[in-house]
Amino acid sequence: MVKSLTLRKKIEGKMGNEKTKLILCIIIGMIILIYCISFAVEFTVPTSPNDITYGDIDYDGDWDISIPSTIYYAPDTISILINNGYGNFNMAYIAKDNMHFLECVRIDDDDFPDFVTKIGGENYQFVYYKNNGDGSFGEAINIHTTLSDHQERMVISDLNNDEDYDIIYFHDVPDNYWGIIDNDGYGNFTDIYYCDSIARPIPAPGDFNNDSLNDIFVNGTPDVVYINEGNYQFQMNIIEPLIWLHSTYACDINNDNYQDIVGLLHRYMYGLPCELYLLYNYGYYTFTDRDTLEFPCGTLIVDIADYNNDNYPDLTYQISTWENPGGDHNIYVCLNNQDGTFSEPISYYIGFAFHGFKVCSADFDGNNYNDLAITKYKIDDVYYGVRILFNDGNGNFLDEPQVAVDNYELGITNYELTNYSNPFKSNTTISFSLAKNVKNVGLNIYNIKGKLVRKLLNNRIMYSGNHFIQWDGKDNKGKEVSSNVYIYRLRIGDKSISKKMLLVR
């Protein structure tokens, strides 16, 4: 009996040890899994990141991510996440001076996007770093030098419709002004326009009269739309006045093909609500209606884009109050209800924000939906982070790339979609095959940001067999679009499939 009890204890002890080992293995496996998942969507960057932007740095047809960091004890650094096209990134670092903001756009006459930023020193200067096309960037080239303090900012926009990015600069109090610097397409810049402002100007470029020239809305009391008449000649039009806003955006908020104005009144004390102003453009910069929506105290808009591909801009915000200037560690996504309101927010925990998050949106995993890239938050006392949230196609954001979802899982089995040639210079033929007669067939072209460029088929009845549809590289107005990556989406009923193509003029 004693031997039996001793043997049982030995067996139970051995089983207990095996169970402990199994539990330890499971825990270790979970840690490894969490680490792998986190590594795929979160990266560390140097201290004090101050912006985030995207651009096709290596010109391979997908969006890369760049984050500038101002470092006080070491050289400033721009961190670059090179995308493999499926939402997986390799990190690179280049030592370059920077301040406040970073833009990744094509400045000179090659195909590679350059870096535009601002540097300090004896004089604060707007500069660009030329992309050499081999992963390196040249020395700083002056765009504009000013004796002002660091409060001068910039907005990038093509104002003379020559497909080269120009610069709108503006200055905070006490000197209120804004102006335009022309880019000749070869990286040479000229001060071309200057305008004093009664209050702090917040320029928002957009085509408000549908003439294919970007106009400029300036919230600066009075609020003015400067209609672009070409050759940097502007007609000033005072519109319904707003109070001073924290930020302004030009976007087609109600999907009627006219650029509207979205502005935020930011309140950060005493629990007062913030107000989002929606100024509806009913054609030719006639803003005849306005909605005012309340948002929580401390709301700051950090991104506006179409997250669920319904052609209605959605928004992302954070909350930053007097008591908590860094924010509450979350971003909030609200979808456009298509009726002048937004859905209840969905929150995503990010981390401790360093004076607020910086966010940009683009399709990073190749499934044609805008994802979110977020930075300016601390991982610990030493490291800061950049995190990518991937869109599932319905405006919900997940930690893993969504490109792996097979089209057959969406119930799309009756047709194949391709185009030839790809890349193409002036026209391409989109082909698909239908196994049976179907109705409500649509075929549209979108730019990489999800904006509709051209409708090729709209709710058509089509018969079984092979179909060939040609696109001539023009938008709905008959204007040739510029070299870039475009999305063609075939829709049958409520199912759709999309693919990329590259236009190279």
Short mmCIF file of C-alpha atoms in Angstrom, two decimals, residues 204-482:
data_model
loop_
_atom_site.label_atom_id
_atom_site.label_comp_id
_atom_site.label_asym_id
_atom_site.label_seq_id
_atom_site.Cartn_x
_atom_site.Cartn_y
_atom_site.Cartn_z
CA ALA A 204 -7.00 74.49 -47.56
CA PRO A 205 -6.52 73.95 -51.33
CA GLY A 206 -9.35 72.40 -53.35
CA ASP A 207 -11.08 72.77 -56.71
CA PHE A 208 -14.23 74.61 -55.60
CA ASN A 209 -15.58 75.47 -59.07
CA ASN A 210 -14.65 72.28 -60.97
CA ASP A 211 -12.35 73.94 -63.48
CA SER A 212 -9.43 71.57 -62.71
CA LEU A 213 -7.48 74.37 -60.99
CA ASN A 214 -6.94 74.20 -57.25
CA ASP A 215 -8.45 77.18 -55.43
CA ILE A 216 -7.60 78.12 -51.84
CA PHE A 217 -9.93 78.45 -48.86
CA VAL A 218 -8.42 80.56 -46.07
CA ASN A 219 -9.99 80.58 -42.63
CA GLY A 220 -8.67 83.86 -41.32
CA THR A 221 -11.58 86.17 -40.41
CA PRO A 222 -12.95 86.93 -42.86
CA ASP A 223 -13.15 83.52 -44.47
CA VAL A 224 -12.23 83.74 -48.12
CA VAL A 225 -12.19 81.46 -51.13
CA TYR A 226 -9.48 82.56 -53.54
CA ILE A 227 -10.63 81.33 -56.95
CA ASN A 228 -7.71 80.35 -59.14
CA GLU A 229 -7.97 81.97 -62.58
CA GLY A 230 -4.66 80.58 -63.79
CA ASN A 231 -1.13 82.01 -63.84
CA TYR A 232 -1.44 82.64 -60.10
CA GLN A 233 -4.23 85.16 -60.54
CA PHE A 234 -6.89 84.84 -57.84
CA GLN A 235 -10.37 86.24 -57.42
CA MET A 236 -11.16 86.88 -53.74
CA ASN A 237 -14.64 85.79 -52.59
CA ILE A 238 -15.73 86.30 -48.99
CA ILE A 239 -18.07 83.53 -47.80
CA GLU A 240 -20.23 82.97 -44.74
CA PRO A 241 -17.90 83.75 -41.82
CA LEU A 242 -16.80 81.10 -39.39
CA ILE A 243 -15.11 81.59 -36.05
CA TRP A 244 -11.41 80.82 -35.82
CA LEU A 245 -10.84 77.13 -36.50
CA HIS A 246 -8.07 74.80 -35.41
CA SER A 247 -7.93 72.97 -38.76
CA THR A 248 -9.64 73.09 -42.15
CA TYR A 249 -9.98 70.56 -44.96
CA ALA A 250 -11.30 70.65 -48.52
CA CYS A 251 -13.14 67.44 -49.40
CA ASP A 252 -16.37 66.29 -51.04
CA ILE A 253 -18.12 65.45 -47.79
CA ASN A 254 -21.53 64.70 -49.41
CA ASN A 255 -20.28 63.03 -52.63
CA ASP A 256 -21.90 65.47 -55.07
CA ASN A 257 -18.67 66.12 -57.03
CA TYR A 258 -18.13 69.56 -55.43
CA GLN A 259 -15.39 70.22 -52.90
CA ASP A 260 -16.85 71.22 -49.53
CA ILE A 261 -15.09 72.71 -46.50
CA VAL A 262 -14.70 70.93 -43.18
CA GLY A 263 -13.42 72.92 -40.21
CA LEU A 264 -12.95 72.11 -36.53
CA LEU A 265 -13.40 74.46 -33.58
CA HIS A 266 -11.14 72.93 -30.92
CA ARG A 267 -12.04 73.42 -27.25
CA TYR A 268 -9.85 71.77 -24.64
CA MET A 269 -11.06 73.13 -21.28
CA TYR A 270 -14.04 72.89 -18.91
CA GLY A 271 -15.65 70.01 -20.76
CA LEU A 272 -16.93 72.24 -23.58
CA PRO A 273 -17.76 70.34 -26.78
CA CYS A 274 -15.79 70.81 -29.95
CA GLU A 275 -17.69 71.76 -33.09
CA LEU A 276 -17.22 70.39 -36.58
CA TYR A 277 -18.42 72.75 -39.31
CA LEU A 278 -19.52 71.30 -42.66
CA LEU A 279 -19.86 73.96 -45.38
CA TYR A 280 -21.57 72.45 -48.42
CA ASN A 281 -20.55 73.67 -51.85
CA TYR A 282 -23.51 73.64 -54.22
CA GLY A 283 -21.44 74.55 -57.24
CA TYR A 284 -19.01 77.27 -58.22
CA TYR A 285 -17.92 78.02 -54.64
CA THR A 286 -21.48 78.81 -53.52
CA PHE A 287 -21.62 77.63 -49.92
CA THR A 288 -25.33 77.84 -49.14
CA ASP A 289 -25.73 75.37 -46.32
CA ARG A 290 -23.90 74.46 -43.14
CA ASP A 291 -24.07 71.71 -40.53
CA THR A 292 -22.53 72.02 -37.09
CA LEU A 293 -21.78 68.74 -35.31
CA GLU A 294 -20.67 68.36 -31.69
CA PHE A 295 -17.69 66.21 -30.74
CA PRO A 296 -16.12 65.54 -27.32
CA CYS A 297 -14.09 68.21 -25.56
CA GLY A 298 -10.48 68.11 -26.80
CA THR A 299 -11.25 66.61 -30.22
CA LEU A 300 -8.52 67.06 -32.84
CA ILE A 301 -9.05 65.80 -36.39
CA VAL A 302 -5.96 63.83 -37.45
CA ASP A 303 -7.14 62.31 -40.77
CA ILE A 304 -9.97 62.58 -43.30
CA ALA A 305 -10.25 59.87 -45.97
CA ASP A 306 -12.71 57.34 -47.40
CA TYR A 307 -12.20 54.20 -45.28
CA ASN A 308 -15.00 51.99 -46.65
CA ASN A 309 -14.88 52.95 -50.36
CA ASP A 310 -18.37 54.45 -50.52
CA ASN A 311 -16.98 57.77 -51.87
CA TYR A 312 -17.92 59.60 -48.65
CA PRO A 313 -14.99 60.91 -46.56
CA ASP A 314 -14.72 59.48 -43.06
CA LEU A 315 -12.61 60.90 -40.24
CA THR A 316 -10.21 59.95 -37.46
CA TYR A 317 -9.74 62.06 -34.35
CA GLN A 318 -8.01 62.04 -30.99
CA ILE A 319 -8.87 63.77 -27.72
CA SER A 320 -6.40 66.25 -26.19
CA THR A 321 -7.51 68.36 -23.20
CA TRP A 322 -5.90 70.85 -20.85
CA GLU A 323 -5.55 68.17 -18.19
CA ASN A 324 -4.19 65.62 -20.66
CA PRO A 325 -2.47 67.40 -23.58
CA GLY A 326 -1.01 64.13 -24.85
CA GLY A 327 -4.44 62.59 -25.35
CA ASP A 328 -6.19 59.57 -23.87
CA HIS A 329 -4.01 56.98 -25.70
CA ASN A 330 -6.67 56.26 -28.36
CA ILE A 331 -7.65 57.28 -31.85
CA TYR A 332 -11.32 57.30 -32.83
CA VAL A 333 -12.72 56.42 -36.26
CA CYS A 334 -16.13 57.75 -37.40
CA LEU A 335 -17.70 56.67 -40.67
CA ASN A 336 -19.73 59.07 -42.79
CA ASN A 337 -23.46 58.25 -42.57
CA GLN A 338 -24.05 59.99 -45.93
CA ASP A 339 -26.63 62.31 -44.38
CA GLY A 340 -24.50 65.02 -42.79
CA THR A 341 -23.72 62.99 -39.68
CA PHE A 342 -21.06 60.51 -38.61
CA SER A 343 -21.31 57.12 -36.92
CA GLU A 344 -20.50 56.52 -33.29
CA PRO A 345 -16.71 56.39 -32.90
CA ILE A 346 -14.74 53.15 -32.73
CA SER A 347 -11.68 53.56 -30.50
CA TYR A 348 -8.26 51.97 -31.08
CA TYR A 349 -5.70 51.98 -28.29
CA ILE A 350 -2.33 53.30 -29.49
CA GLY A 351 -0.27 54.34 -26.47
CA PHE A 352 0.98 57.41 -24.61
CA ALA A 353 0.95 60.28 -27.10
CA PHE A 354 3.76 62.81 -27.10
CA HIS A 355 1.78 66.06 -27.61
CA GLY A 356 -0.72 64.31 -29.84
CA PHE A 357 -0.64 61.63 -32.54
CA LYS A 358 0.35 62.09 -36.16
CA VAL A 359 -1.68 60.00 -38.62
CA CYS A 360 -1.76 59.39 -42.37
CA SER A 361 -3.91 57.05 -44.46
CA ALA A 362 -3.19 55.07 -47.64
CA ASP A 363 -3.49 51.52 -48.97
CA PHE A 364 -0.42 49.86 -47.47
CA ASP A 365 -1.34 46.19 -47.98
CA GLY A 366 -2.62 46.25 -51.56
CA ASN A 367 -6.31 45.50 -50.98
CA ASN A 368 -7.49 48.93 -52.22
CA TYR A 369 -8.69 50.20 -48.83
CA ASN A 370 -7.15 53.05 -46.87
CA ASP A 371 -5.17 51.86 -43.85
CA LEU A 372 -3.90 54.03 -40.98
CA ALA A 373 -0.31 54.73 -39.96
CA ILE A 374 0.15 56.37 -36.55
CA THR A 375 3.20 57.76 -34.76
CA LYS A 376 4.31 60.25 -32.08
CA TYR A 377 3.64 57.94 -29.15
CA LYS A 378 6.00 56.42 -26.63
CA ILE A 379 6.76 52.74 -26.42
CA ASP A 380 8.83 53.25 -23.26
CA ASP A 381 11.08 55.91 -21.77
CA VAL A 382 13.56 55.60 -24.64
CA TYR A 383 11.74 54.50 -27.78
CA TYR A 384 8.87 55.91 -29.79
CA GLY A 385 6.69 53.93 -32.15
CA VAL A 386 4.94 53.86 -35.51
CA ARG A 387 1.98 51.51 -35.86
CA ILE A 388 -0.02 50.44 -38.92
CA LEU A 389 -3.69 49.45 -38.66
CA PHE A 390 -5.08 47.59 -41.66
CA ASN A 391 -8.55 48.15 -43.08
CA ASP A 392 -10.78 45.08 -43.48
CA GLY A 393 -12.79 46.82 -46.22
CA ASN A 394 -15.63 47.97 -43.98
CA GLY A 395 -13.78 50.71 -42.13
CA ASN A 396 -12.70 48.39 -39.31
CA PHE A 397 -8.98 48.35 -38.56
CA LEU A 398 -6.96 45.26 -37.65
CA ASP A 399 -3.39 44.50 -36.61
CA GLU A 400 -2.51 42.34 -39.60
CA PRO A 401 -2.40 43.04 -43.36
CA GLN A 402 -5.63 42.10 -45.11
CA VAL A 403 -4.21 41.38 -48.56
CA ALA A 404 -4.22 37.64 -47.85
CA VAL A 405 -8.04 37.48 -48.02
CA ASP A 406 -8.78 35.51 -51.20
CA ASN A 407 -11.39 36.92 -53.57
CA TYR A 408 -13.11 33.54 -53.59
CA GLU A 409 -13.84 34.01 -49.90
CA LEU A 410 -15.94 36.99 -50.95
CA GLY A 411 -18.11 34.73 -53.09
CA ILE A 412 -16.67 36.01 -56.36
CA THR A 413 -16.11 32.97 -58.55
CA ASN A 414 -17.73 33.74 -61.90
CA TYR A 415 -15.14 35.97 -63.54
CA GLU A 416 -11.49 36.83 -63.89
CA LEU A 417 -10.16 40.38 -64.08
CA THR A 418 -6.96 41.65 -65.72
CA ASN A 419 -5.66 44.46 -67.91
CA TYR A 420 -3.16 44.69 -70.76
CA SER A 421 -0.79 46.37 -71.11
CA ASN A 422 0.38 47.08 -67.57
CA PRO A 423 2.25 49.39 -67.13
CA PHE A 424 0.82 51.48 -69.99
CA LYS A 425 1.48 54.89 -71.53
CA SER A 426 -1.83 56.11 -72.95
CA ASN A 427 -4.47 53.36 -72.92
CA THR A 428 -5.05 49.90 -71.55
CA THR A 429 -7.67 47.20 -72.06
CA ILE A 430 -9.46 45.77 -69.04
CA SER A 431 -10.83 42.29 -69.61
CA PHE A 432 -13.05 39.94 -67.64
CA SER A 433 -15.05 36.81 -68.32
CA LEU A 434 -18.60 36.07 -67.15
CA ALA A 435 -19.89 32.55 -66.77
CA LYS A 436 -23.52 33.69 -67.01
CA ASN A 437 -25.68 36.72 -67.74
CA VAL A 438 -25.59 39.24 -64.89
CA LYS A 439 -27.01 42.67 -64.12
CA ASN A 440 -25.80 45.69 -62.12
CA VAL A 441 -22.25 45.49 -63.46
CA GLY A 442 -20.00 48.45 -62.72
CA LEU A 443 -16.39 49.16 -63.69
CA ASN A 444 -14.67 52.23 -62.22
CA ILE A 445 -11.16 53.67 -62.08
CA TYR A 446 -9.92 55.14 -58.77
CA ASN A 447 -6.73 56.87 -57.78
CA ILE A 448 -4.61 55.39 -55.03
CA LYS A 449 -6.42 57.46 -52.39
CA GLY A 450 -9.77 55.95 -53.34
CA LYS A 451 -11.13 58.97 -55.25
CA LEU A 452 -13.21 58.17 -58.32
CA VAL A 453 -11.38 59.05 -61.55
CA ARG A 454 -13.49 57.49 -64.33
CA LYS A 455 -16.73 55.54 -64.64
CA LEU A 456 -16.47 52.98 -67.44
CA LEU A 457 -19.55 50.87 -66.71
CA ASN A 458 -22.47 51.86 -64.52
CA ASN A 459 -25.14 49.29 -63.52
CA ARG A 460 -25.01 47.54 -66.89
CA ILE A 461 -26.65 44.25 -67.87
CA MET A 462 -23.95 42.05 -69.40
CA TYR A 463 -24.01 38.63 -71.00
CA SER A 464 -21.86 35.57 -70.49
CA GLY A 465 -18.53 35.46 -72.27
CA ASN A 466 -15.44 37.61 -72.57
CA HIS A 467 -15.60 41.39 -72.25
CA PHE A 468 -12.96 44.00 -73.16
CA ILE A 469 -13.23 47.59 -71.92
CA GLN A 470 -10.65 50.20 -72.89
CA TRP A 471 -9.50 53.07 -70.67
CA ASP A 472 -7.77 55.97 -72.41
CA GLY A 473 -6.09 57.36 -69.29
CA LYS A 474 -8.58 60.22 -68.95
CA ASP A 475 -10.90 61.23 -66.11
CA ASN A 476 -14.65 61.84 -66.28
CA LYS A 477 -14.01 65.35 -67.66
CA GLY A 478 -11.89 64.08 -70.52
CA LYS A 479 -8.63 65.32 -69.01
CA GLU A 480 -5.55 63.12 -69.14
CA VAL A 481 -4.53 61.97 -65.67
CA SER A 482 -0.92 61.97 -64.52
#
